[in-house]
Coordinates of C-alpha atoms in Angstrom, one line a residue:
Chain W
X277 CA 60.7 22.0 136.2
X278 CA 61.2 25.4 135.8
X279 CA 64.5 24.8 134.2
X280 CA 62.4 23.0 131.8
X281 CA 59.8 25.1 131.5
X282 CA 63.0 27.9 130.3
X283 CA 64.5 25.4 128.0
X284 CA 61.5 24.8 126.4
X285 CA 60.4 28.2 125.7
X286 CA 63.9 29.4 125.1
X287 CA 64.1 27.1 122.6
X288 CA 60.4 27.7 120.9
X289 CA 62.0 31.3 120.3
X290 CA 64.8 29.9 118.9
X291 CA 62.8 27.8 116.6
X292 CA 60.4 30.4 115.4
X293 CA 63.5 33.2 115.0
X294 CA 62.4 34.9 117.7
X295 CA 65.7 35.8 119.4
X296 CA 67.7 38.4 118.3
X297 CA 71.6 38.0 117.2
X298 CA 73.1 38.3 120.6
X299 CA 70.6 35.9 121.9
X300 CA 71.0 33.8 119.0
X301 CA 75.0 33.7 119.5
X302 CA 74.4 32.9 123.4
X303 CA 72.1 30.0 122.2
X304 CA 74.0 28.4 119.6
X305 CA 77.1 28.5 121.7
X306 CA 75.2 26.6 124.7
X307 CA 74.0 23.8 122.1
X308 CA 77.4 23.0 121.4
X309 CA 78.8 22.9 125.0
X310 CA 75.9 21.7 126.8
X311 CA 74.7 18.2 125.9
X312 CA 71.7 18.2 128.1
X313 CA 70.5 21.1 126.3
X314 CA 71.2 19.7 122.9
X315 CA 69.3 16.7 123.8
X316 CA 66.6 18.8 124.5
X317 CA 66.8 21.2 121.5
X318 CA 67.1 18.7 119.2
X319 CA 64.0 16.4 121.0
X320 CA 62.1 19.4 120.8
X321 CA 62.8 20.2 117.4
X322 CA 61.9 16.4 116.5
X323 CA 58.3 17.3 118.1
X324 CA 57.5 20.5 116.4
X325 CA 58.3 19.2 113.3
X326 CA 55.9 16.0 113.9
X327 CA 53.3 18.8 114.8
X328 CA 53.1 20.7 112.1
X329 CA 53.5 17.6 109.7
X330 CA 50.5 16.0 111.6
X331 CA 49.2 19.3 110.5
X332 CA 50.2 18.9 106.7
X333 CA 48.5 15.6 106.7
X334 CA 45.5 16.4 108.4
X335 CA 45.4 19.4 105.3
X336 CA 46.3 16.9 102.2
X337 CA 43.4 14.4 103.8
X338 CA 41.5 17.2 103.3
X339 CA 42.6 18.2 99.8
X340 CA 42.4 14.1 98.9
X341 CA 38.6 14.4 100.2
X342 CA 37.0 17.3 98.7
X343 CA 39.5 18.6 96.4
X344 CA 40.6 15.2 94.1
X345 CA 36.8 14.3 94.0
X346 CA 35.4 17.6 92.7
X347 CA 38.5 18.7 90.7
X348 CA 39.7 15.2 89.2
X349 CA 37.2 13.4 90.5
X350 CA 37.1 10.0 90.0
X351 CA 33.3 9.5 89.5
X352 CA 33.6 12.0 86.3
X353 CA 36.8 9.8 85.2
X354 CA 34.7 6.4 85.8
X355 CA 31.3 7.8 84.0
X356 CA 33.6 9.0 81.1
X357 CA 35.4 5.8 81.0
X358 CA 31.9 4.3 80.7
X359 CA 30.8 6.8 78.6
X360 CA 34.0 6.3 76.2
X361 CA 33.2 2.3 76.3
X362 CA 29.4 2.7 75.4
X363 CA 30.4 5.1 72.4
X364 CA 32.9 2.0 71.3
X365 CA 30.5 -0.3 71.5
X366 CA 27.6 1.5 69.7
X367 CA 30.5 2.3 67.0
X368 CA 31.1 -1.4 66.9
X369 CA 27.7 -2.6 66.8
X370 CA 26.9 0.3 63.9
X371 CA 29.8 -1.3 62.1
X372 CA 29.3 -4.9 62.6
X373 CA 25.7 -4.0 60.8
X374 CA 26.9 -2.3 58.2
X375 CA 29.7 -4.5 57.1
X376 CA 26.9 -7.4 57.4
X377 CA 25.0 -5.8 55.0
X378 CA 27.3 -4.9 52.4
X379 CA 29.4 -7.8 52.8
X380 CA 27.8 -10.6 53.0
X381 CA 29.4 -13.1 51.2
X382 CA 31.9 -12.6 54.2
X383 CA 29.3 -13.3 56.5
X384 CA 28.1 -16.5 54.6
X385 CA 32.1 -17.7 55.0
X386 CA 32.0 -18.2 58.2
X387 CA 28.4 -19.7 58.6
X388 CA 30.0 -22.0 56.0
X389 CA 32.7 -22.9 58.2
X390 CA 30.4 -22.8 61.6
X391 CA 27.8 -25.2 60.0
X392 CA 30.8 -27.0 59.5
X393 CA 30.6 -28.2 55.5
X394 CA 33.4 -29.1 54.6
X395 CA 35.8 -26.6 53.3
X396 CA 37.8 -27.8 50.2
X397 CA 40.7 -27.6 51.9
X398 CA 39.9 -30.4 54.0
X399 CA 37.7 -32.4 51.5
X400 CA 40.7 -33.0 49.4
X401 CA 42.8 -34.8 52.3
X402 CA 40.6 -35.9 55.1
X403 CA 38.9 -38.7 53.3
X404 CA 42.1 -39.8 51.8
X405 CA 43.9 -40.0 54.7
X406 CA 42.3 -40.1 57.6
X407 CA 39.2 -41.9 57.2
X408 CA 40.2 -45.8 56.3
X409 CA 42.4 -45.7 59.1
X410 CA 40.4 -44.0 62.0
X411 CA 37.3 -45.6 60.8
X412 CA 38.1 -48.7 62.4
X413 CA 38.2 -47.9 66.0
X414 CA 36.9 -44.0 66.1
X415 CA 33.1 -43.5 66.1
X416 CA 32.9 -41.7 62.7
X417 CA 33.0 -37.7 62.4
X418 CA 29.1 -36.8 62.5
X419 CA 29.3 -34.6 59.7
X420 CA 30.5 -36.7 57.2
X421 CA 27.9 -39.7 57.6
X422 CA 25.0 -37.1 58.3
X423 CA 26.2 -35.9 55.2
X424 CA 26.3 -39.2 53.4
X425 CA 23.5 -40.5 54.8
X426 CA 21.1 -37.7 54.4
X427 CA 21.9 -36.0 51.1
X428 CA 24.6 -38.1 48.8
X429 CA 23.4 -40.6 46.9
X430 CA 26.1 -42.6 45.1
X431 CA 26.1 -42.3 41.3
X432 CA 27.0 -45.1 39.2
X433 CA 28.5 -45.2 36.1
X434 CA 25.5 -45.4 34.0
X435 CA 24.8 -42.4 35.5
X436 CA 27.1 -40.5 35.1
X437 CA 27.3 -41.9 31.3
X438 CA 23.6 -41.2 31.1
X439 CA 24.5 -37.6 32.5
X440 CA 27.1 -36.9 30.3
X441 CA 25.0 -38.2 27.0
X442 CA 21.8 -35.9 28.1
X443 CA 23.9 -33.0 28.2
X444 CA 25.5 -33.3 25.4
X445 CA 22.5 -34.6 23.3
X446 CA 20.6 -31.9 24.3
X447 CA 22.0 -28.5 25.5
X448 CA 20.5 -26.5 28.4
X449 CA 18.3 -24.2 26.8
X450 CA 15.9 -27.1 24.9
X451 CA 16.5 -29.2 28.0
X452 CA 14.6 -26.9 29.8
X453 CA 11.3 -27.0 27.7
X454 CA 12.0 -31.3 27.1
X455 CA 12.0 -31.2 30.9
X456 CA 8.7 -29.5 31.1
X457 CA 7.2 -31.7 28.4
X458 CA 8.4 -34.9 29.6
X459 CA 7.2 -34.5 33.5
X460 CA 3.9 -33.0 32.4
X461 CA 1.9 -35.8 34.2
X462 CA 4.2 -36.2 37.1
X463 CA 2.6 -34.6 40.2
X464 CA 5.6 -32.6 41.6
X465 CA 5.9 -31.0 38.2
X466 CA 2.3 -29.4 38.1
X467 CA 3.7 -27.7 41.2
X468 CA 6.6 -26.8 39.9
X469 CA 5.0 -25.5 37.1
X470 CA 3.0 -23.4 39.3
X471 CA 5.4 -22.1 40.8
X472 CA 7.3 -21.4 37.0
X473 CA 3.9 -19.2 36.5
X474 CA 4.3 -17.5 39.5
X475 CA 8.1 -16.1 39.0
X476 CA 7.4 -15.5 35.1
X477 CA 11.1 -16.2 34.3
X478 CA 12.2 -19.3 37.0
X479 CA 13.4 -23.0 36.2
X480 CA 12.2 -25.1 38.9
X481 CA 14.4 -28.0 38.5
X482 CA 18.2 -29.2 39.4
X483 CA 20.3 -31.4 38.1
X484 CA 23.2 -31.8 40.5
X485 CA 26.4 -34.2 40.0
X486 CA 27.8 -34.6 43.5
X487 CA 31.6 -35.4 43.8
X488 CA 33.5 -36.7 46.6
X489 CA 36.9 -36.1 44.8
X490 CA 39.9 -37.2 46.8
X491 CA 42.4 -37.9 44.4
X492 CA 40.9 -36.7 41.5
X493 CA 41.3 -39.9 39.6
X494 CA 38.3 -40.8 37.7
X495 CA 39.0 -44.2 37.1
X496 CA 37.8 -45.2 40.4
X497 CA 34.2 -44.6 40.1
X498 CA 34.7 -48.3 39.8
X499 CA 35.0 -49.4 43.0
X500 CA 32.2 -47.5 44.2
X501 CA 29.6 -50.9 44.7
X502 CA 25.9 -49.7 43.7
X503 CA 23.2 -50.8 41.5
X504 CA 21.2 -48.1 41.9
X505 CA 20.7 -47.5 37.8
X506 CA 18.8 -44.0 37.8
X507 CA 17.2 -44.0 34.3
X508 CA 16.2 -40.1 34.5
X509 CA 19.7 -38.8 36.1
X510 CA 19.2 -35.8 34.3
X511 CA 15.5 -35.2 35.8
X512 CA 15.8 -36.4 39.2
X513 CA 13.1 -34.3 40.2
X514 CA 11.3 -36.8 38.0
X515 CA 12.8 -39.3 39.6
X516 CA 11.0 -42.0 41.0
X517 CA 10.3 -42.7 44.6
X518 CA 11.5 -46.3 44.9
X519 CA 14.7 -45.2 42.5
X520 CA 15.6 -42.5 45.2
X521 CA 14.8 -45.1 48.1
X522 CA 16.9 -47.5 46.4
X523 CA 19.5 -44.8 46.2
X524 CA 19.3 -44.3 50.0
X525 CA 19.8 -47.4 50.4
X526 CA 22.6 -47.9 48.7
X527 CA 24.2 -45.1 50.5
X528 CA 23.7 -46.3 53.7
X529 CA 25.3 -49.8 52.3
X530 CA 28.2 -47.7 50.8
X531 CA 28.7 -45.6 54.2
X532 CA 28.6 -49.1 56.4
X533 CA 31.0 -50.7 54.3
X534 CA 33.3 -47.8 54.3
X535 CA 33.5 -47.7 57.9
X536 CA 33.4 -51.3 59.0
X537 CA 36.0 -52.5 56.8
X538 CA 38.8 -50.9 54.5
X539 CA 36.2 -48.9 52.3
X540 CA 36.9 -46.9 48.9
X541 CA 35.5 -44.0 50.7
X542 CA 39.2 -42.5 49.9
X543 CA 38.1 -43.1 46.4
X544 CA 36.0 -40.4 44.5
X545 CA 32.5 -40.2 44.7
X546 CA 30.0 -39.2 42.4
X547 CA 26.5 -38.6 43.8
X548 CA 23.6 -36.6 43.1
X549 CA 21.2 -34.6 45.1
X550 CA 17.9 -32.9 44.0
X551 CA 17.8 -29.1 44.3
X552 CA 15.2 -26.5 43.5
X553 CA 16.7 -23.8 41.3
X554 CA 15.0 -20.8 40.4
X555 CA 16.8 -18.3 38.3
X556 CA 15.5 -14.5 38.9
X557 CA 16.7 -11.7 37.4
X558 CA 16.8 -8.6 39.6
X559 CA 15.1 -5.1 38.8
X560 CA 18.0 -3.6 39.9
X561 CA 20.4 -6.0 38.2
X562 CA 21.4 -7.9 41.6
X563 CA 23.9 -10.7 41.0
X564 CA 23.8 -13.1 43.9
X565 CA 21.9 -16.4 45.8
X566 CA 20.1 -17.4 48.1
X567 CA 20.1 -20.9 49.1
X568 CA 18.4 -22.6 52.0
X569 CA 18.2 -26.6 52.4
X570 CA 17.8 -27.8 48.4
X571 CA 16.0 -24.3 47.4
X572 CA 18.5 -22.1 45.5
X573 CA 17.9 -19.0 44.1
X574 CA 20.0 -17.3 41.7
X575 CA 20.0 -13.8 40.8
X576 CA 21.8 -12.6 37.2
X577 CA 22.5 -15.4 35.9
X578 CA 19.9 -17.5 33.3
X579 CA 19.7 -21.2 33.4
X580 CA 21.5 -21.7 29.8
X581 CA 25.1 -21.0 30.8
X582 CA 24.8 -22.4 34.8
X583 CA 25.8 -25.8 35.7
X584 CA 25.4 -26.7 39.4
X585 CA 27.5 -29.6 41.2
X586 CA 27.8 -30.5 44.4
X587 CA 31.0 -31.9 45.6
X588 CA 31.4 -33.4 49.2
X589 CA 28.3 -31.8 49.9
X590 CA 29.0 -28.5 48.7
X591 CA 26.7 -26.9 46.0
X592 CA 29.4 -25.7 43.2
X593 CA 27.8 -23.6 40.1
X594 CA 29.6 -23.2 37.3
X595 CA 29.2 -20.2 34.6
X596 CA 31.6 -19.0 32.0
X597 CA 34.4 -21.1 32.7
X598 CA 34.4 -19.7 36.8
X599 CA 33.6 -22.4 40.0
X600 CA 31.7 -20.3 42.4
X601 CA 31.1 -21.9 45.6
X602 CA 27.3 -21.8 46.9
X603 CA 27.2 -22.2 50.3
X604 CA 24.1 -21.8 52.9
X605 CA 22.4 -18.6 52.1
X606 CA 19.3 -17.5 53.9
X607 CA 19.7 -13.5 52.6
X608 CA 21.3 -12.5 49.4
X609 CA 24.7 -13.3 49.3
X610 CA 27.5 -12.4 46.5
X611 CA 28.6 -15.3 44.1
X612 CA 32.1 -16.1 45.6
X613 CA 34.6 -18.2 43.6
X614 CA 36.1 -20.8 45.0
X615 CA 39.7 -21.1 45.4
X616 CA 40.3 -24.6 45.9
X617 CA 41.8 -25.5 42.2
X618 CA 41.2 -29.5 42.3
X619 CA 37.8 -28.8 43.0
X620 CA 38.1 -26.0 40.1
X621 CA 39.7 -28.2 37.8
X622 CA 37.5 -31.2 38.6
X623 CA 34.2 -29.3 38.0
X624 CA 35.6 -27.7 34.4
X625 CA 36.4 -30.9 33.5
X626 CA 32.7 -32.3 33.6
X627 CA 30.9 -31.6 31.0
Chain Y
X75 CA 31.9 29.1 101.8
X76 CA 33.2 28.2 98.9
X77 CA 30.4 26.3 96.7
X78 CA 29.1 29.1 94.7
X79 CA 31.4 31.8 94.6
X80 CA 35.3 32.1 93.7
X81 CA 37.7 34.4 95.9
X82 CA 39.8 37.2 94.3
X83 CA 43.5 36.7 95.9
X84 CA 42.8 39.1 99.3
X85 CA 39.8 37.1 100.3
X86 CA 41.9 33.7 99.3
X87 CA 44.3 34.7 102.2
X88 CA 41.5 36.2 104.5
X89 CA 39.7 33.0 104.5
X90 CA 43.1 31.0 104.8
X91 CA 44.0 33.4 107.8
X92 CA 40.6 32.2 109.1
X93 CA 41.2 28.4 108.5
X94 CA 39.1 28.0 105.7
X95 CA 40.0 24.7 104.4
X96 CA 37.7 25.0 101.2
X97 CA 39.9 28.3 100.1
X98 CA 42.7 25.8 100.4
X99 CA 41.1 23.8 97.6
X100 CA 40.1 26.6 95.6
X101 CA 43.7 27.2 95.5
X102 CA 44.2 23.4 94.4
X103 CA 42.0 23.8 91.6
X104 CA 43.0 27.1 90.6
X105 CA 46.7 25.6 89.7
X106 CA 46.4 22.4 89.4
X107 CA 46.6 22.1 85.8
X108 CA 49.3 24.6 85.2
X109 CA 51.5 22.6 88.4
X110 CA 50.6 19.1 87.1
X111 CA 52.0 20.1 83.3
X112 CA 55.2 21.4 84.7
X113 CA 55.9 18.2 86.4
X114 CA 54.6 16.0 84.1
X115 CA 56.6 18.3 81.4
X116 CA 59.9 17.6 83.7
X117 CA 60.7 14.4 84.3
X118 CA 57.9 13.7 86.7
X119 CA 54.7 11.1 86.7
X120 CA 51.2 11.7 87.6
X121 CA 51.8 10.9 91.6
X122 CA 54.8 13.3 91.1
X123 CA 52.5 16.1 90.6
X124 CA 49.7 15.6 92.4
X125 CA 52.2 15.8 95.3
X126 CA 53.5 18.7 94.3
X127 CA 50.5 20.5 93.9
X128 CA 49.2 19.3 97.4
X129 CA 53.0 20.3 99.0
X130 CA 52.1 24.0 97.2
X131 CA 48.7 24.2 98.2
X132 CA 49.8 23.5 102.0
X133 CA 52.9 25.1 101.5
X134 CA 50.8 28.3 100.6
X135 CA 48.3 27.7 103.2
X136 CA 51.2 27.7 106.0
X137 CA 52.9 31.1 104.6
X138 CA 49.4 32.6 104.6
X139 CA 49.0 31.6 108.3
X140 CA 52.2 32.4 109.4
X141 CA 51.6 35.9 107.7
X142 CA 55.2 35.1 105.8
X143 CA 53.1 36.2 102.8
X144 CA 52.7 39.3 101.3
X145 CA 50.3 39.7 98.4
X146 CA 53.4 41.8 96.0
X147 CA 52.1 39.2 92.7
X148 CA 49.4 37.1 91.7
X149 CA 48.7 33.9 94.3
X150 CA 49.0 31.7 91.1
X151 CA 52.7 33.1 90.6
X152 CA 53.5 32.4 93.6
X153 CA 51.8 28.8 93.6
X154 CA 53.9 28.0 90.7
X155 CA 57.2 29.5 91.8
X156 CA 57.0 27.3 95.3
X157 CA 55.7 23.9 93.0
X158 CA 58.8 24.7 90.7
X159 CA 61.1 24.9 93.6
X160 CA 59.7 22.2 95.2
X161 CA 59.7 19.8 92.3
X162 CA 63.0 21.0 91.3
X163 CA 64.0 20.3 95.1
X164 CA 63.1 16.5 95.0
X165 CA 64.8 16.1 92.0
X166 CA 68.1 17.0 93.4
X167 CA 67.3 14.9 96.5
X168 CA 66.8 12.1 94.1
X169 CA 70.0 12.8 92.3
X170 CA 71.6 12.5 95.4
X171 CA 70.1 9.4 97.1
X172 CA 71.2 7.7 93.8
X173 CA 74.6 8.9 94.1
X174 CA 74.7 8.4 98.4
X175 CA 73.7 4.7 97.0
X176 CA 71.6 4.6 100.3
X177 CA 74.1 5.8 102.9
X178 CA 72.9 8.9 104.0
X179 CA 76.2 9.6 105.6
X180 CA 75.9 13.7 105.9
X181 CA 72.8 13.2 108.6
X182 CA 74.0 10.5 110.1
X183 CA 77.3 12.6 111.6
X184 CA 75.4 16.2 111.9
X185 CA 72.3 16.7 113.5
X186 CA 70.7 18.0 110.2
X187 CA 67.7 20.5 110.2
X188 CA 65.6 17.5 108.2
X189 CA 63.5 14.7 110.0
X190 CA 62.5 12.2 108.0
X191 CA 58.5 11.8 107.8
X192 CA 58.5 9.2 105.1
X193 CA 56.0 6.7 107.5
X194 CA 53.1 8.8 107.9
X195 CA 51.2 6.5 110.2
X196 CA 54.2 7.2 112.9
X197 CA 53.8 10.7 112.9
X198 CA 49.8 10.5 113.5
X199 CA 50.7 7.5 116.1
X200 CA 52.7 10.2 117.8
X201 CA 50.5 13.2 117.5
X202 CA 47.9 10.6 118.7
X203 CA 49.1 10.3 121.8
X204 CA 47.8 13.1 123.4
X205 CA 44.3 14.5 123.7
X206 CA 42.7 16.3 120.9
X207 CA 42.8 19.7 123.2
X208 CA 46.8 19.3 123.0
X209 CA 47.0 18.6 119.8
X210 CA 44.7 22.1 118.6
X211 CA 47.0 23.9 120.7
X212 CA 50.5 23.0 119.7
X213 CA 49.2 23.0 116.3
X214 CA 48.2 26.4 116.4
X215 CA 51.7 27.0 118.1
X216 CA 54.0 25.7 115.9
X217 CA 52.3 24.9 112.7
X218 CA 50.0 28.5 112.7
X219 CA 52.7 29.9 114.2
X220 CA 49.7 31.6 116.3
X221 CA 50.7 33.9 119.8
X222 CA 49.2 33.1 123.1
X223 CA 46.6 35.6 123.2
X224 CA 45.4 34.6 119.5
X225 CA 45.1 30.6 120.8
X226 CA 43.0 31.9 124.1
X227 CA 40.8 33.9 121.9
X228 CA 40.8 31.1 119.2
X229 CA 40.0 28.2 122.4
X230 CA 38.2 30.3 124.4
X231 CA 41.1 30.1 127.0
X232 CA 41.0 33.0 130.1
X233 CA 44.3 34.6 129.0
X234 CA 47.6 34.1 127.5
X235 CA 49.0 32.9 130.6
X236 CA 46.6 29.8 130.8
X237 CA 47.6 29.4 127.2
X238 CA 51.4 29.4 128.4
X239 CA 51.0 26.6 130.8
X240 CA 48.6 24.5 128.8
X241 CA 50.9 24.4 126.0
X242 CA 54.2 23.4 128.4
X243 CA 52.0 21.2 129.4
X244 CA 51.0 19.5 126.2
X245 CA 54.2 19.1 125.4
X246 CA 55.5 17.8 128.0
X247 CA 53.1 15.0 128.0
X248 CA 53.7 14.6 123.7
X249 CA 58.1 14.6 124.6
X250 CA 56.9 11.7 127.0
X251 CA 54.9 10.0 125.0
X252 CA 56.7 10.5 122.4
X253 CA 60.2 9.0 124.2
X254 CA 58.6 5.7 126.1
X255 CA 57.9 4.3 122.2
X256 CA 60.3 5.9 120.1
X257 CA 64.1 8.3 119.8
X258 CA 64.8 10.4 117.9
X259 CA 66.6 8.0 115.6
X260 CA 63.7 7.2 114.4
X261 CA 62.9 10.1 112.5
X262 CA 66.4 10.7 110.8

């Protein structure tokens, strides 16, 4: 025990540099001949050294406590982090409304595609291609008979002859006062007319010739079956009830057919759908559209150089030799051309 | 202590002297931006230097307490001598251990001065062991580097004697403790 106690101690001494060089000679030259007593040196080294790293722990669990959190504390690098993110966001948002302001024919792009009218790209080849052969088992895409059902009417021939010869006979700018004469006692016109009062320089009246062009071949109006003859295709607003009703029908007949059996649907279709057009001309010399369900507005433009079509459901206006593509518009929206060139080409080629 | 005001350099090492942890921390702050750049400048990452700046700080704290330091420069000169050297040290020992390829062959035959304390949960399992009383007083001992008559004034002991046996018998009790779990093998 007491030789312990001296080992111990001796060795503390000799640890902390206590002992002088003679006493530091004596030591080292016991360590190396006495095993016992290296055993115990190097034991008790071992255990001082655990000590005072216990020690250095106990001190940097300190430091980790109250130094890290004040100094780089992780609450002021989370509320900056939040900070940082609300700042991106409020930029983002700021952005988002600016760009949807100034660019909204962007904006009116996608609504286009998210409404989900067709986009030329697909008009061209879906009916073509898919529909005769799908048709027969598939339950048919619900856009295109909606679209069918609700707002093509099938043309026929005569109309499209009759179409042709009204805008030749008489160009736009007469048209516009024959219109008002001829539809003076027609109910819907004295409203319209109202309405002409009311925006000084408006056209309340469409004429639209819709196309369902798949392969651009004109020959095969043929095999589109109707009967519907439309007598006023060139004032379907004055058309009359049981001529539109007929037209219906005849639309529903031509969408049944097309997908019970091996329909023409692939073939092009001409059909015609009534829109309100109002032509306003902007203080500030605004060229753009609005256009919500059959109501179009345009801005800029005056009724004797527009043309309006609608192909596949799209609302195509054509102005100075350039196809713009109208598509859903609650606000304002830029005229955008469209890019599609069979379309393009197809509506030039009308007359 | 700390809170309100900042200590020059003398009053840093006073309130070290007296165990002020929160002087210890003001020392932390005080260099941890200039330590952290010259790790992260050399070679090191972000855990790299807030290690070193935590070695320094203690490193500092134990000087001061062992009264190995004398106030010739600035604390903050000497903060970032002892974090270069220590960063600088580590890099070498990383040289190495990629060069040993994992055989530490130079401790294995000499009883080198280093332990390893890589597992820090074994050294608190060992310092565990004994009774918190123990564990004040060696600590003061061999970490503070404290005399007996400073750890009877510090625990209120009679005398330095009482002090003397205490302590032998503190460690006694850690070396057996210590030995019925583990050798020293396991530390090398």
């Amino acid at each position: 025990m007491s030789q312990d106690h001296l080992y111990i101690e001796e060795i503390d001494a000799y640890l902390q540099g206590k002992l002088n060089p003679e006493e530091m000679a004596v030591f080292e030259q016991k360590l190396n001949s006495d095993p016992d007593f290296a055993e115990a040196f190097y034991n008790q080294k071992l255990l001082s050294e655990l000590i005072k790293e216990n020690a250095r722990l106990e001190l940097k669990a300190y430091l980790n406590t109250h130094a890290k959190t004040k100094v780089v504390s992780s609450s002021n690098w989370l509320q900056s982090k939040i900070f940082a993110v609300a700042a991106t966001l409020i930029i983002l948002i700021g952005a988002f409304i600016v760009f949807q302001y100034y660019s909204s024919p962007k904006l009116e792009e996608t609504l286009a595609i998210e409404t989900s009218l067709p986009s030329p790209e697909t008009e061209t080849q879906a009916p073509v291609v898919v529909r005769p052969e799908s048709d027969q088992n598939k339950k048919p895409e619900s856009y295109n008979d909606k679209d069918l059902l609700n707002e093509i009417v099938p043309p026929t021939i005569e109309e499209l002859e009759s179409r042709d010869l009204a805008s030749i006979d008489e160009p736009t700018p007469p048209l516009m006062e024959s219109r008002t004469e001829s539809m003076k006692d027609d109910a819907e016109f004295d409203y319209k007319i109202a309405q002409e009062i009311k925006n000084k320089d408006t056209i309340l009246y469409a004429v639209a010739l819709t196309m369902l062009d798949a392969d651009g071949s004109s020959n095969s109006y043929g095999t589109v079956k109707t009967t519907a003859k439309s007598k006023s295709a060139q004032f379907p607003a004055a058309a009359s009830n049981s001529n539109q009703a007929k037209a219906l029908e005849d639309t529903k007949k031509f969408v049944d057919s097309s997908s019970g059996k091996k329909a023409k649907l692939s073939k092009p279709v001409a059909t015609k759908t009534k829109y309100t057009v109002e032509y306003w001309t902007s203080p500030v010399n605004f060229k753009g559209y609005r256009l919500t369900n059959t109501t179009l507005q345009l801005y800029g433009l005056n009724s004797y150089t527009c043309r309006l079509f609608t192909v596949n459901g799209n609302l195509y206006l054509r102005t100075q030799g350039k196809v713009y593509v109208l598509s859903p518009c609650v606000d304002a929206c830029a005229y955008k051309l469209e890019v599609d060139p069979d379309i393009i080409q197809f509506i030039l080629n009308q007359n | 202590m700390l809170g309100s005001k900042k200590l020059n350099d003398q009053q840093l090492v006073d309130a070290i002297k007296n165990g002020d942890k929160d002087a210890m921390v003001q020392l932390y702050k005080d260099n941890g931006s200039s330590i952290r750049n010259y790790v992260l400048k050399n070679n090191g990452n972000a855990d790299d230097a807030e290690d070193v700046l935590q070695d320094t700080c203690i490193a500092i704290w134990e000087k001061i307490r062992n009264n190995q330091l004398e106030l010739k420069a600035k604390i903050s000169t000497l903060a970032f001598a002892i974090a270069r050297n220590q960063w600088l040290k580590r890099l070498n020992k990383l040289s190495k251990n990629v060069q040993m390829d994992g055989i530490n062959t130079e401790k294995m035959t000499a009883e080198s001065d280093s332990f390893q304390f890589d597992d820090k949960k074994k050294v608190q399992e060992v310092l565990g062991m004994i009774g918190e009383k123990c564990k004040e007083l060696l600590t003061y001992f061999y970490f503070d580097g404290y005399d007996m008559n400073t750890i009877a004034e510090k625990m209120n002991y009679n005398n330095s004697d009482t002090v003397k046996a205490k302590k032998h018998q503190c460690f006694k009790s850690l070396q057996e403790q210590f030995l019925k779990k583990y050798s020293r093998q396991d530390f090398i």
